[in-house]
mmCIF file of C-alpha atoms in Angstrom:
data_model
loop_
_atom_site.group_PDB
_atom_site.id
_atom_site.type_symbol
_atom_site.label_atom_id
_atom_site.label_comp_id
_atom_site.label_asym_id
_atom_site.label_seq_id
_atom_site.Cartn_x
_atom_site.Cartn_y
_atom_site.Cartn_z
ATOM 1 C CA UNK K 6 88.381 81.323 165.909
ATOM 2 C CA UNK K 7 84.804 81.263 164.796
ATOM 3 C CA UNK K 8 85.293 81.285 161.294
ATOM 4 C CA UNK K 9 88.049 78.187 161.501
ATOM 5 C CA UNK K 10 86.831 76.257 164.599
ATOM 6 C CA UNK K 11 86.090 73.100 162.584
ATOM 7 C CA UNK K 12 89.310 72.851 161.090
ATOM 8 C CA UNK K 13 90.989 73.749 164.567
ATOM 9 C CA UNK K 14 88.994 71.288 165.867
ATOM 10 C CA UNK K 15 90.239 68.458 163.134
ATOM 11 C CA UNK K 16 93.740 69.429 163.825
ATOM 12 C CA UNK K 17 93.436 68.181 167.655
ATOM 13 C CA UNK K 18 91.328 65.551 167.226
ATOM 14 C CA UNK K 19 93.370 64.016 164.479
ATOM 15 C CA UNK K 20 96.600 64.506 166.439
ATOM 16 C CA UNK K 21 98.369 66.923 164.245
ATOM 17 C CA UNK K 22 98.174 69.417 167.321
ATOM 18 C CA UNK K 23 98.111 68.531 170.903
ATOM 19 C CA UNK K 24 96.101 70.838 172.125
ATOM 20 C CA UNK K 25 94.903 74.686 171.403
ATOM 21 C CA UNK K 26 94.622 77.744 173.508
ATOM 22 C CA UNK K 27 92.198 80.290 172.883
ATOM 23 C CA UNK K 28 92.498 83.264 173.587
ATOM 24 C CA UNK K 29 89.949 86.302 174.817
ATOM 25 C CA UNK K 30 91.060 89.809 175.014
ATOM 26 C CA UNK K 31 94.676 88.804 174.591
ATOM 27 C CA UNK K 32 94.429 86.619 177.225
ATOM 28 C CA UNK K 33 94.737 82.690 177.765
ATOM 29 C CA UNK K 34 90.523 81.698 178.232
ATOM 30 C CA UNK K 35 90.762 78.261 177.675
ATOM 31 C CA UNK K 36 92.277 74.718 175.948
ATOM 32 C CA UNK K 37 91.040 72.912 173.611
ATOM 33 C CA UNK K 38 92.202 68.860 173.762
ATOM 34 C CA UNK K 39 91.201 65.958 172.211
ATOM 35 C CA UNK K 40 89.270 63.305 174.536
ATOM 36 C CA UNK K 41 92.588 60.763 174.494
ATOM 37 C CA UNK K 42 94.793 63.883 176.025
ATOM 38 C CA UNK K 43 92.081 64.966 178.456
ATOM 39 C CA UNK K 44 91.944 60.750 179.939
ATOM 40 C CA UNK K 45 95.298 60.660 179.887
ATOM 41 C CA UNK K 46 95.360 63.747 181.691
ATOM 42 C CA UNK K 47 92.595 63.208 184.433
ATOM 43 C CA UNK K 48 94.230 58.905 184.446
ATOM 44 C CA UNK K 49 97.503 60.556 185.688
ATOM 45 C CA UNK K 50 96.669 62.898 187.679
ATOM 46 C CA UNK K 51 94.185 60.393 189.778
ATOM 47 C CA UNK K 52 97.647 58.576 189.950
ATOM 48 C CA UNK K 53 99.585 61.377 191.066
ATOM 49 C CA UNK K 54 97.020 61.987 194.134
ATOM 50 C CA UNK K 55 96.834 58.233 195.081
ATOM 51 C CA UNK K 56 100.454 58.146 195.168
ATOM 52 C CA UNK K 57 100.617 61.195 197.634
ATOM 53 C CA UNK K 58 98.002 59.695 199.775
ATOM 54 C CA UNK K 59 100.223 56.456 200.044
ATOM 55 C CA UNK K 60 103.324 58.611 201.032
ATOM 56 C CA UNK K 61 101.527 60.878 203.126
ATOM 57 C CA UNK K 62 99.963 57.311 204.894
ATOM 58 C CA UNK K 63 103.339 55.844 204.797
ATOM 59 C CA UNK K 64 104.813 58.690 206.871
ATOM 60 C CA UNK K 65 101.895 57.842 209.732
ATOM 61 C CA UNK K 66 102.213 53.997 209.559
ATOM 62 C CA UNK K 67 101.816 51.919 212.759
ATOM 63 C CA UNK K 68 103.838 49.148 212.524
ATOM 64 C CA UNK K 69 102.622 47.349 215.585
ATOM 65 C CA UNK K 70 99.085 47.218 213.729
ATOM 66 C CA UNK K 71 99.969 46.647 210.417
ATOM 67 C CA UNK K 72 98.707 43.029 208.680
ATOM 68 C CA UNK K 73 101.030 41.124 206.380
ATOM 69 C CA UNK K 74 99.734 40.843 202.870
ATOM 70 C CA UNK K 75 99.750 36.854 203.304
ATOM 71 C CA UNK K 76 97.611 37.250 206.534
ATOM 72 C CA UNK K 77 95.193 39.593 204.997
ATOM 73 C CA UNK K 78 94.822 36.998 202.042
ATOM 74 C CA UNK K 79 94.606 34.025 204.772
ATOM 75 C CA UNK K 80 91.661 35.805 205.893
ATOM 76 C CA UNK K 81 89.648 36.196 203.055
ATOM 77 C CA UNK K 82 90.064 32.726 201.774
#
C-alpha cells in the first residue's frame, strides 16, 4: 500500500473504485472513500436516525395534546 497509495488514492477519488479496504496483518484496518461517498454516507445515516426518532415519537403520541399544523402556523403569523 505504501508504494501505490497515490494511485489507490486516484482510483477512489476519481470514481473508478468506490471505496478501498486496507488491510493490517491480514485483517480489515480500515476504508478508504472518497469525500462524496463519506457525505452521502453520514447525509443518510442522519436520515435513518431522524426517521427512528419520529417512529419511536409516533408510538408515544398524545393525541389529546397534539396541535394541527394549520394552528401551529396560525400562531406564528
Amino acid at each position: 500500500m505504501v508504494r501505490s497509495f497515490s494511485a489507490k488514492l486516484k482510483e477512489v477519488t476519481s470514481g473508478e473504485q468506490s471505496h478501498l479496504v486496507i488491510f493490517k496483518d491480514n485483517e480489515p484496518a480500515a476504508v478508504l472513500v472518497g469525500v462524496d461517498a463519506f457525505q452521502a454516507m453520514r447525509d443518510e445515516l442522519e436520515d435513518l436516525r431522524a426517521e427512528l426518532l419520529a417512529i419511536q415519537r409516533l408510538s408515544s403520541l398524545d393525541e389529546q395534546n397534539t396541535v394541527s399544523l394549520e394552528d401551529m402556523e396560525a400562531r406564528f403569523k
